XYZ file of C-alpha atoms in Angstrom:
247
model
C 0.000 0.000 0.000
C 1.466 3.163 -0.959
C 1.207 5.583 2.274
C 2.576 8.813 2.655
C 5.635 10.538 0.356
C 8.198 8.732 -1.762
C 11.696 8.940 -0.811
C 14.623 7.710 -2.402
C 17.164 5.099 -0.559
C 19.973 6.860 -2.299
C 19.422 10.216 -1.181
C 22.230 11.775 -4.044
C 19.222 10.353 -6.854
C 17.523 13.082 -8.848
C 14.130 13.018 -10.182
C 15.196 13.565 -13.908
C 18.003 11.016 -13.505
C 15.324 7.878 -12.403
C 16.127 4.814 -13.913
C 14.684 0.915 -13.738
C 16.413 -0.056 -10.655
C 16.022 2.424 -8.476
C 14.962 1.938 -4.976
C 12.075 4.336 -3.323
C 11.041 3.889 0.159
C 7.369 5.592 2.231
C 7.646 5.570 5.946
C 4.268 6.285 7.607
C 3.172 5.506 11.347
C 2.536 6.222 14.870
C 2.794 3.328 17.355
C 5.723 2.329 15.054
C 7.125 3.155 11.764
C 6.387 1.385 8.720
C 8.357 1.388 5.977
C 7.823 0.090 2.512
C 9.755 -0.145 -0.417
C 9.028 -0.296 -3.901
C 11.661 -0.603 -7.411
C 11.246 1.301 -10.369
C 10.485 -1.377 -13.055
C 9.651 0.895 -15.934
C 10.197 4.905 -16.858
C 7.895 6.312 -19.565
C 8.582 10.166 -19.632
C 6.996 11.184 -16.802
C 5.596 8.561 -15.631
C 7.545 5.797 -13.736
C 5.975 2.431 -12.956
C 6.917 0.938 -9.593
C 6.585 -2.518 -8.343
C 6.509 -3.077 -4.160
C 9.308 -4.831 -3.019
C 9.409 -5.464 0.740
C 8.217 -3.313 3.846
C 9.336 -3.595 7.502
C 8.552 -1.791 10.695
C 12.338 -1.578 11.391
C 13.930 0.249 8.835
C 17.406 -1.819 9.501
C 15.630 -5.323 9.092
C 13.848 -4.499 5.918
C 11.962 -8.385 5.100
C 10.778 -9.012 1.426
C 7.226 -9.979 1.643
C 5.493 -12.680 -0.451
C 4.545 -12.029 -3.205
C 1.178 -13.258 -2.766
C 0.506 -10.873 0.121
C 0.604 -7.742 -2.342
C -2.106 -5.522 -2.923
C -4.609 -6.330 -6.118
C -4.843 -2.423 -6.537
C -3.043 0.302 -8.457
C -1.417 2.570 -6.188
C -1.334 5.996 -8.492
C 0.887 8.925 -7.378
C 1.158 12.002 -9.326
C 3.555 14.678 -7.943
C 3.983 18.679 -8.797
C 6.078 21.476 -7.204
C 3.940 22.916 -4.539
C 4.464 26.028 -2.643
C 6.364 27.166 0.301
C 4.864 27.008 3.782
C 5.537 30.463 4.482
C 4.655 32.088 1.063
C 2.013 34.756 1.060
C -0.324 32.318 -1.068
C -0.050 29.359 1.062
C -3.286 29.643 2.484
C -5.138 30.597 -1.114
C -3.810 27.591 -2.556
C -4.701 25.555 0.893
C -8.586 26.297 0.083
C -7.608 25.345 -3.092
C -5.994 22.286 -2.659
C -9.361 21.388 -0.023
C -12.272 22.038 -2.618
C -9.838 19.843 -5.448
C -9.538 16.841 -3.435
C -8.561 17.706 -0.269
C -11.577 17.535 1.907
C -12.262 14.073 1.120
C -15.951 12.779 0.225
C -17.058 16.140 -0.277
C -14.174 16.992 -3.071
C -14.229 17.620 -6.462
C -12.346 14.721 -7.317
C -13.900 12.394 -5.000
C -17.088 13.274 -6.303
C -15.966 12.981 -10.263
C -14.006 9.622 -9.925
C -15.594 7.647 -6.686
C -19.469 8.802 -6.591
C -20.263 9.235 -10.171
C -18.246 6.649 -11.654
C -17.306 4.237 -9.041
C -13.678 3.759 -10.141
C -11.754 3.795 -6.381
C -12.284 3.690 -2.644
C -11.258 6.803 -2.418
C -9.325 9.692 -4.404
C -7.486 12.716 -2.884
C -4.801 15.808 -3.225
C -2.902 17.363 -0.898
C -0.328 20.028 -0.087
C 2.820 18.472 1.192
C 6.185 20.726 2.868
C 9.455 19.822 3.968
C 12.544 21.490 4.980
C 13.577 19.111 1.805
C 10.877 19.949 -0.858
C 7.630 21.216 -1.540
C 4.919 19.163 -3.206
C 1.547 18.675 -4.391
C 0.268 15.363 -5.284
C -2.734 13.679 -6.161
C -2.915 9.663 -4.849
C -5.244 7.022 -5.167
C -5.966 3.193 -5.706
C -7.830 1.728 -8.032
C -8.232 -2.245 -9.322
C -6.073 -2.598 -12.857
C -8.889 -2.512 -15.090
C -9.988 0.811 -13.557
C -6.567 2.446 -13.073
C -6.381 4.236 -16.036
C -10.167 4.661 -16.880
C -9.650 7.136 -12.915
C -6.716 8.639 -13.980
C -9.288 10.115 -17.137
C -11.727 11.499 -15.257
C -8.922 13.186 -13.027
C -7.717 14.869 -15.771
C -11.194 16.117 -16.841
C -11.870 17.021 -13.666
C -8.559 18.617 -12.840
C -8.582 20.857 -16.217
C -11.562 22.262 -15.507
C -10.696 23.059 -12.071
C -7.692 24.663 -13.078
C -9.485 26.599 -16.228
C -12.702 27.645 -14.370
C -11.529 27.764 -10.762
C -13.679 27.410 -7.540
C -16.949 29.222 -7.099
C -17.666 31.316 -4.070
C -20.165 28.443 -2.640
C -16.988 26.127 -2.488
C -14.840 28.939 -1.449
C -16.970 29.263 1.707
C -17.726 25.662 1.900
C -13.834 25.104 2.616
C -13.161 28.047 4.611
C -15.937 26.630 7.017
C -14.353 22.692 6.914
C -10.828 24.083 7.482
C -11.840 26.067 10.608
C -14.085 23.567 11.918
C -11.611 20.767 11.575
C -8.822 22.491 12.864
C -9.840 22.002 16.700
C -9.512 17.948 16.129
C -5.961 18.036 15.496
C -5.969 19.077 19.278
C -7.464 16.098 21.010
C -4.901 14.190 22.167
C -1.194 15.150 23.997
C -0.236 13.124 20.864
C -1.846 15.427 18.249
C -0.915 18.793 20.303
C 2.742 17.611 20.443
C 2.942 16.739 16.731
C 1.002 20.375 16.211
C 3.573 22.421 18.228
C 6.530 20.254 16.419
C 5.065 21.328 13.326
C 4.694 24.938 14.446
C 8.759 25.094 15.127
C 10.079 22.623 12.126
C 8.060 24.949 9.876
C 8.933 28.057 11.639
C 5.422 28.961 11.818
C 5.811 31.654 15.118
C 4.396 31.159 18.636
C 1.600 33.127 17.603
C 0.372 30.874 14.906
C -2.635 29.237 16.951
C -3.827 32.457 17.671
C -3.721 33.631 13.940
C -4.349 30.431 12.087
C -7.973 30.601 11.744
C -7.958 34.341 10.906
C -5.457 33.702 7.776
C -8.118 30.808 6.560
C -10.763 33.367 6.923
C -9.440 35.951 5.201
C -8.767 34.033 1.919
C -11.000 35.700 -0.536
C -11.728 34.103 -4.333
C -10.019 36.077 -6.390
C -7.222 34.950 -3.949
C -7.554 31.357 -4.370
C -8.279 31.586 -8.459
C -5.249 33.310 -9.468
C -2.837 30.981 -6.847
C -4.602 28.124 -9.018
C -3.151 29.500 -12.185
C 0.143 30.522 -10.947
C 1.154 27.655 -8.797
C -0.087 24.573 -10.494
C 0.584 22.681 -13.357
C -1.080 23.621 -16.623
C -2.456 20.180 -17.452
C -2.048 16.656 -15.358
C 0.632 15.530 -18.321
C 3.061 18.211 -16.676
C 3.549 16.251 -13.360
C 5.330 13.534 -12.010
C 3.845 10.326 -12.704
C 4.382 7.079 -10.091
C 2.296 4.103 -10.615
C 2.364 0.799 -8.577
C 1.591 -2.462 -10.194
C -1.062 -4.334 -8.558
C -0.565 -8.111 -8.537
């Protein structure tokens, strides 16, 4: 199951330099960490076919699993240079990023590729920041036979997002599911530690709880519109492609 970001075992590998070979690794978790690794088995352009290799909880003991214990799905990862946490537009292109495929059942893409056409379990997009890179993917599974028929309607849907834009019902549809859903990340000592991590690895400022919900707020639609355009790719073909074989 593909979980998480992509990383690459040899950290001196460059995205334009992938080859068949190459070794990626997602490490995802709580309790433990979990850490799977898949092998690039085929590079098309931009898009790079992947094959899952082995996983292990302790990332010095990595076990191959059997074969037969692989997923029957497609694990589809697209990948696009996002913006910086800090940057002026972050929160423009957050709203964004939520009405697209963000928000889950109630998205764009959700609705397009799971409700109306039944093609995956679930669909989804999401801003993603590092002190190593800044990304914005789109991710989902689907069975073989469906695979590419999703990865369609996510480029219909995801060109007319990015020609039309959002509509002020969605803007303040998303502005209302982003505040709301904000006060969950604070019910556990687990979630408030990982929150006020967050707040210092991003350099985010001890004031940043008390601002956070006014910057949300304050996104307007002309705002979030123009981010669309200047941030994000023109068309689906521009990003980064990743697609794991189902067996």
């Amino acid at each position: 199951m593909l979980t998480g970001s992509l990383s690459f075992v040899n950290r001196n590998v460059k995205y334009e330099d992938i080859k068949v070979g190459d070794i990626f690794y997602t490490s995802w978790g709580y309790d433990q960490t979990n850490t799977e690794f898949y092998e690039v088995v085929n590079v098309r352009g931009s898009r790079i076919d992947l094959k899952e290799i082995g996983y292990t909880v302790d990332y010095e003991k990595a076990a191959v699993r059997d074969e037969a214990t692989f997923s029957a799905q497609n694990f589809v990862l697209l990948v696009a240079k996002g913006i910086k946490r800090l940057d002026k537009d972050f929160y423009a292109l957050y709203v964004a990023d939520y009405v697209f495929g963000g928000s889950g059942l109630n998205s764009r893409l959700n609705k397009a590729v799971r409700e109306e056409k039944g093609l995956t379990y679930g669909i989804y997009s999401a801003l993603m920041n590092s002190d190593a890179v800044d990304l914005w993917q789109i991710y989902f599974s689907a069975t073989p036979d469906n695979a590419e028929k999703a990865l369609r309607i996510t480029e219909k849907t995801y060109a007319d997002f990015y020609q039309k834009g959002i509509t002020e019902q969605e803007l303040n549809t998303a502005k209302k599911g982003l505040m709301s859903s904000f006060n969950l990340r604070f019910s556990s000592l687990l979630n408030i530690a990982e929150m006020l991590e967050q707040m210092q690895v991003q350099n985010l400022g001890i004031d940043f709880l008390q601002k956070r919900q006014g910057m949300v707020e304050a996104v307007e639609l002309e705002d979030v519109n123009q981010a669309i355009r200047k941030y994000l790719p023109t068309t689906l073909f521009k990003m980064r492609y990743f697609e794991i074989i189902g067996k």
